């Protein structure tokens, strides 16, 4: 009963936030999640398109303000430019974190569902992988028996495909109540209840679904 | 030397690479020894299996195990089965070790490429072309140049955010820099800038980032 009331209160009293601010929040969250999660997360195509669009608009705006040469605008301009640099950094660091993961697990990344990679990232991965494959072949692989020359070979007990460690522990914060999670311990299974505001160290495998649906964020 | 020892050595040297500032020479001898061992293993497997190879055994599975296509039944001859097993596993392990070694070297290369360090020079001694260039195999040099053009292609797809730029969070828009080597005139977004040796300028950080990374100018103070 208590929780119902606080939920209602929260929904009434929460101030309406400008959609631009929400996008910035979403981008920051995506950036932190991407940097902390061991595996590549789905690509938020709409969010990135909106942010990039606004970024170009802001660059144009700053350029036109600079060309007016109004001394009264100098300090406003510095604020605009600082903000611009920060958003640029956020986006750059986010995309670079994704590329680092793609580089580390190319075969695994290409096997992910299509929504995980942007078309550009997919193109990059394919090209990158073909460069590496040529290099492996010239360096040593061509001397191997034909049956062993594949790079995505997982048969015979020794897998040639590197995968991210899904069992690694991650720090996360619960954004809204989302039920229980089974935790494997040395003495059997226990269940933890994920309540709003909680901070947990859990296995990535167990919270992945919740992070993807947005109920839990990484820290 | 017993089976797999050379691979072990190669893996040990791969483990060292990641902690070294510059790429060590390519382990040509080890790589050759391992590929030779692998070819010998494959030949052994084929000759051991040849008595069992009968009519329709030529078709290979994509995974590549001709062994299971032949009429050989492991239960009939456990000793032979064990030998085959050991050979197969060693062969795969050799391949895995070679892949890991090459991947580690590439990762080292990629790291320098991303951080914008020229491969022909070490960051500490810009005037003296270090030995790194000669430590790359021809194939690796080729890979490095293809990778760097791949990165700039990718960067060009994101014109607004300078994808290849620094990934240290920005603190200031403007910085004070001192020019260490004569640069001449530089075009910026809002006009041109003449950078003579030892001169000090107050400029937009994003305009001189490339020069800072290249070691041509140094940051002496942050504006604010």
mmCIF file of C-alpha atoms in Angstrom, chain B residues 7-212:
data_model
loop_
_atom_site.group_PDB
_atom_site.id
_atom_site.type_symbol
_atom_site.label_atom_id
_atom_site.label_comp_id
_atom_site.label_asym_id
_atom_site.label_seq_id
_atom_site.Cartn_x
_atom_site.Cartn_y
_atom_site.Cartn_z
ATOM 1 C CA UNK B 7 53.455 -22.867 -28.885
ATOM 2 C CA UNK B 8 53.929 -22.409 -25.178
ATOM 3 C CA UNK B 9 57.000 -20.241 -25.830
ATOM 4 C CA UNK B 10 55.101 -18.165 -28.367
ATOM 5 C CA UNK B 11 52.280 -17.568 -25.911
ATOM 6 C CA UNK B 12 54.749 -16.489 -23.251
ATOM 7 C CA UNK B 13 56.245 -13.930 -25.610
ATOM 8 C CA UNK B 14 52.736 -12.754 -26.561
ATOM 9 C CA UNK B 15 51.968 -12.193 -22.895
ATOM 10 C CA UNK B 16 55.038 -9.968 -22.652
ATOM 11 C CA UNK B 17 54.017 -7.803 -25.623
ATOM 12 C CA UNK B 18 51.101 -6.115 -23.895
ATOM 13 C CA UNK B 19 53.341 -4.699 -21.163
ATOM 14 C CA UNK B 20 55.989 -3.353 -23.543
ATOM 15 C CA UNK B 21 55.912 0.239 -24.806
ATOM 16 C CA UNK B 22 57.097 -0.705 -28.295
ATOM 17 C CA UNK B 23 56.472 -3.787 -30.350
ATOM 18 C CA UNK B 24 59.309 -6.364 -30.116
ATOM 19 C CA UNK B 25 60.599 -8.111 -33.262
ATOM 20 C CA UNK B 26 58.365 -10.745 -34.828
ATOM 21 C CA UNK B 27 59.144 -14.270 -33.590
ATOM 22 C CA UNK B 28 59.821 -15.643 -37.069
ATOM 23 C CA UNK B 29 61.713 -18.735 -35.891
ATOM 24 C CA UNK B 30 59.028 -19.784 -33.422
ATOM 25 C CA UNK B 31 56.198 -19.198 -35.881
ATOM 26 C CA UNK B 32 58.015 -21.249 -38.531
ATOM 27 C CA UNK B 33 58.705 -24.044 -36.048
ATOM 28 C CA UNK B 34 55.047 -24.199 -35.058
ATOM 29 C CA UNK B 35 53.724 -24.211 -38.621
ATOM 30 C CA UNK B 36 56.255 -26.956 -39.434
ATOM 31 C CA UNK B 37 55.129 -28.984 -36.425
ATOM 32 C CA UNK B 38 51.508 -28.498 -37.492
ATOM 33 C CA UNK B 39 52.185 -29.688 -41.023
ATOM 34 C CA UNK B 40 53.997 -32.758 -39.665
ATOM 35 C CA UNK B 41 51.057 -33.500 -37.395
ATOM 36 C CA UNK B 42 48.616 -33.253 -40.266
ATOM 37 C CA UNK B 43 50.797 -35.557 -42.372
ATOM 38 C CA UNK B 44 50.933 -38.090 -39.512
ATOM 39 C CA UNK B 45 47.174 -38.003 -39.179
ATOM 40 C CA UNK B 46 46.710 -38.593 -42.895
ATOM 41 C CA UNK B 47 49.213 -41.453 -43.051
ATOM 42 C CA UNK B 48 47.809 -43.123 -39.930
ATOM 43 C CA UNK B 49 44.337 -42.967 -41.384
ATOM 44 C CA UNK B 50 45.215 -43.958 -44.937
ATOM 45 C CA UNK B 51 44.656 -47.719 -44.386
ATOM 46 C CA UNK B 52 41.099 -46.939 -43.270
ATOM 47 C CA UNK B 53 40.285 -44.577 -46.057
ATOM 48 C CA UNK B 54 37.962 -46.318 -48.424
ATOM 49 C CA UNK B 55 35.460 -45.430 -51.106
ATOM 50 C CA UNK B 56 33.434 -42.321 -50.134
ATOM 51 C CA UNK B 57 35.692 -40.691 -47.569
ATOM 52 C CA UNK B 58 36.843 -37.738 -49.643
ATOM 53 C CA UNK B 59 34.009 -35.377 -48.800
ATOM 54 C CA UNK B 60 34.948 -32.955 -46.038
ATOM 55 C CA UNK B 61 32.640 -31.378 -43.535
ATOM 56 C CA UNK B 62 32.892 -27.583 -43.272
ATOM 57 C CA UNK B 63 34.335 -28.069 -39.781
ATOM 58 C CA UNK B 64 36.988 -30.131 -41.475
ATOM 59 C CA UNK B 65 37.106 -33.470 -39.685
ATOM 60 C CA UNK B 66 37.870 -36.051 -42.323
ATOM 61 C CA UNK B 67 38.693 -38.431 -39.487
ATOM 62 C CA UNK B 68 35.084 -39.196 -38.722
ATOM 63 C CA UNK B 69 34.268 -39.780 -42.368
ATOM 64 C CA UNK B 70 36.632 -42.713 -42.692
ATOM 65 C CA UNK B 71 35.792 -46.235 -41.712
ATOM 66 C CA UNK B 72 38.066 -46.098 -38.672
ATOM 67 C CA UNK B 73 36.330 -47.168 -35.476
ATOM 68 C CA UNK B 74 38.108 -45.824 -32.344
ATOM 69 C CA UNK B 75 37.000 -48.849 -30.288
ATOM 70 C CA UNK B 76 38.968 -51.241 -32.529
ATOM 71 C CA UNK B 77 42.310 -49.649 -31.855
ATOM 72 C CA UNK B 78 42.404 -47.422 -28.756
ATOM 73 C CA UNK B 79 46.139 -46.710 -29.132
ATOM 74 C CA UNK B 80 45.727 -45.332 -32.623
ATOM 75 C CA UNK B 81 42.639 -43.401 -31.545
ATOM 76 C CA UNK B 82 44.594 -41.750 -28.737
ATOM 77 C CA UNK B 83 47.427 -40.766 -31.079
ATOM 78 C CA UNK B 84 44.948 -39.257 -33.504
ATOM 79 C CA UNK B 85 43.192 -37.423 -30.708
ATOM 80 C CA UNK B 86 46.447 -35.949 -29.381
ATOM 81 C CA UNK B 87 47.507 -34.893 -32.877
ATOM 82 C CA UNK B 88 44.193 -33.226 -33.578
ATOM 83 C CA UNK B 89 44.086 -31.351 -30.306
ATOM 84 C CA UNK B 90 47.700 -30.203 -30.631
ATOM 85 C CA UNK B 91 47.038 -29.001 -34.156
ATOM 86 C CA UNK B 92 44.139 -26.876 -32.964
ATOM 87 C CA UNK B 93 46.058 -25.605 -29.987
ATOM 88 C CA UNK B 94 48.920 -24.542 -32.277
ATOM 89 C CA UNK B 95 46.494 -22.617 -34.429
ATOM 90 C CA UNK B 96 44.914 -20.975 -31.396
ATOM 91 C CA UNK B 97 48.328 -19.955 -30.045
ATOM 92 C CA UNK B 98 49.408 -18.523 -33.395
ATOM 93 C CA UNK B 99 46.159 -16.580 -33.659
ATOM 94 C CA UNK B 100 46.586 -15.251 -30.134
ATOM 95 C CA UNK B 101 50.168 -14.186 -30.799
ATOM 96 C CA UNK B 102 49.265 -12.346 -33.992
ATOM 97 C CA UNK B 103 46.184 -10.814 -32.410
ATOM 98 C CA UNK B 104 48.239 -9.454 -29.524
ATOM 99 C CA UNK B 105 50.676 -7.835 -31.913
ATOM 100 C CA UNK B 106 47.817 -6.325 -33.906
ATOM 101 C CA UNK B 107 46.192 -5.043 -30.716
ATOM 102 C CA UNK B 108 49.454 -3.267 -29.903
ATOM 103 C CA UNK B 109 49.524 -1.765 -33.396
ATOM 104 C CA UNK B 110 45.884 -0.697 -33.167
ATOM 105 C CA UNK B 111 46.483 0.982 -29.847
ATOM 106 C CA UNK B 112 49.247 3.158 -31.298
ATOM 107 C CA UNK B 113 47.138 3.895 -34.368
ATOM 108 C CA UNK B 114 44.149 5.011 -32.298
ATOM 109 C CA UNK B 115 46.209 7.182 -30.010
ATOM 110 C CA UNK B 116 47.629 8.895 -33.067
ATOM 111 C CA UNK B 117 51.249 7.949 -32.497
ATOM 112 C CA UNK B 118 53.179 7.663 -35.728
ATOM 113 C CA UNK B 119 54.327 4.062 -36.065
ATOM 114 C CA UNK B 120 57.723 4.930 -37.438
ATOM 115 C CA UNK B 121 58.655 6.946 -34.383
ATOM 116 C CA UNK B 122 58.565 6.207 -30.706
ATOM 117 C CA UNK B 123 56.836 8.900 -28.687
ATOM 118 C CA UNK B 124 59.882 9.604 -26.515
ATOM 119 C CA UNK B 125 62.370 10.288 -29.297
ATOM 120 C CA UNK B 126 60.592 11.974 -32.185
ATOM 121 C CA UNK B 127 63.817 12.862 -33.973
ATOM 122 C CA UNK B 128 65.205 9.360 -33.970
ATOM 123 C CA UNK B 129 63.263 6.883 -36.094
ATOM 124 C CA UNK B 130 63.068 4.023 -33.607
ATOM 125 C CA UNK B 131 63.359 0.357 -34.348
ATOM 126 C CA UNK B 132 59.593 -0.185 -34.336
ATOM 127 C CA UNK B 133 59.248 0.090 -38.083
ATOM 128 C CA UNK B 134 61.782 -2.641 -38.634
ATOM 129 C CA UNK B 135 60.023 -4.793 -36.022
ATOM 130 C CA UNK B 136 56.933 -4.982 -38.205
ATOM 131 C CA UNK B 137 56.731 -7.757 -40.738
ATOM 132 C CA UNK B 138 55.851 -6.667 -44.300
ATOM 133 C CA UNK B 139 52.361 -8.037 -43.793
ATOM 134 C CA UNK B 140 51.993 -6.088 -40.567
ATOM 135 C CA UNK B 141 53.122 -2.829 -42.202
ATOM 136 C CA UNK B 142 50.546 -3.398 -44.896
ATOM 137 C CA UNK B 143 47.902 -4.126 -42.266
ATOM 138 C CA UNK B 144 48.858 -0.997 -40.323
ATOM 139 C CA UNK B 145 48.401 1.252 -43.337
ATOM 140 C CA UNK B 146 45.095 -0.396 -44.287
ATOM 141 C CA UNK B 147 43.881 -0.062 -40.711
ATOM 142 C CA UNK B 148 44.813 3.573 -40.502
ATOM 143 C CA UNK B 149 42.908 4.320 -43.715
ATOM 144 C CA UNK B 150 39.980 2.288 -42.379
ATOM 145 C CA UNK B 151 39.983 4.428 -39.233
ATOM 146 C CA UNK B 152 40.056 7.681 -41.179
ATOM 147 C CA UNK B 153 37.229 6.406 -43.388
ATOM 148 C CA UNK B 154 35.204 5.667 -40.274
ATOM 149 C CA UNK B 155 36.126 9.041 -38.789
ATOM 150 C CA UNK B 156 34.972 10.796 -41.939
ATOM 151 C CA UNK B 157 31.496 9.337 -41.400
ATOM 152 C CA UNK B 158 31.198 11.359 -38.194
ATOM 153 C CA UNK B 159 32.403 14.808 -39.349
ATOM 154 C CA UNK B 160 31.078 16.703 -36.333
ATOM 155 C CA UNK B 161 32.582 14.789 -33.458
ATOM 156 C CA UNK B 162 36.194 14.131 -34.493
ATOM 157 C CA UNK B 163 35.947 10.404 -33.791
ATOM 158 C CA UNK B 164 39.711 9.888 -33.851
ATOM 159 C CA UNK B 165 40.260 12.716 -31.382
ATOM 160 C CA UNK B 166 41.250 12.523 -27.775
ATOM 161 C CA UNK B 167 39.128 10.511 -25.372
ATOM 162 C CA UNK B 168 40.131 12.474 -22.310
ATOM 163 C CA UNK B 169 37.169 14.502 -21.101
ATOM 164 C CA UNK B 170 37.475 18.157 -22.138
ATOM 165 C CA UNK B 171 37.981 20.649 -19.335
ATOM 166 C CA UNK B 172 38.451 23.880 -21.191
ATOM 167 C CA UNK B 173 37.575 25.195 -24.591
ATOM 168 C CA UNK B 174 40.672 27.382 -24.786
ATOM 169 C CA UNK B 175 44.234 26.508 -23.843
ATOM 170 C CA UNK B 176 47.550 28.271 -23.770
ATOM 171 C CA UNK B 177 50.147 26.530 -25.911
ATOM 172 C CA UNK B 178 53.805 26.934 -26.659
ATOM 173 C CA UNK B 179 55.076 25.981 -30.109
ATOM 174 C CA UNK B 180 58.039 23.593 -29.935
ATOM 175 C CA UNK B 181 58.756 23.303 -33.632
ATOM 176 C CA UNK B 182 58.149 25.748 -36.452
ATOM 177 C CA UNK B 183 54.668 25.088 -37.875
ATOM 178 C CA UNK B 184 53.779 28.109 -39.959
ATOM 179 C CA UNK B 185 50.243 29.107 -40.739
ATOM 180 C CA UNK B 186 47.395 26.917 -39.502
ATOM 181 C CA UNK B 187 43.819 27.212 -40.696
ATOM 182 C CA UNK B 188 41.233 27.042 -37.935
ATOM 183 C CA UNK B 189 37.467 27.185 -38.068
ATOM 184 C CA UNK B 190 37.503 30.919 -37.374
ATOM 185 C CA UNK B 191 40.533 32.185 -39.248
ATOM 186 C CA UNK B 192 44.214 31.448 -39.519
ATOM 187 C CA UNK B 193 46.953 31.293 -36.925
ATOM 188 C CA UNK B 194 50.713 31.692 -37.417
ATOM 189 C CA UNK B 195 52.638 29.321 -35.147
ATOM 190 C CA UNK B 196 56.300 30.319 -35.021
ATOM 191 C CA UNK B 197 58.789 28.414 -32.907
ATOM 192 C CA UNK B 198 58.674 29.247 -29.154
ATOM 193 C CA UNK B 199 55.696 31.545 -29.543
ATOM 194 C CA UNK B 200 52.846 31.262 -27.048
ATOM 195 C CA UNK B 201 49.201 31.321 -28.130
ATOM 196 C CA UNK B 202 45.781 31.227 -26.536
ATOM 197 C CA UNK B 203 43.696 29.038 -28.843
ATOM 198 C CA UNK B 204 40.750 26.696 -29.062
ATOM 199 C CA UNK B 205 41.794 23.235 -27.866
ATOM 200 C CA UNK B 206 40.003 21.474 -30.709
ATOM 201 C CA UNK B 207 41.994 23.465 -33.266
ATOM 202 C CA UNK B 208 45.389 22.306 -32.003
ATOM 203 C CA UNK B 209 44.612 18.801 -30.721
ATOM 204 C CA UNK B 210 46.388 17.136 -33.607
ATOM 205 C CA UNK B 211 49.481 19.267 -33.062
ATOM 206 C CA UNK B 212 49.525 18.444 -29.347
#
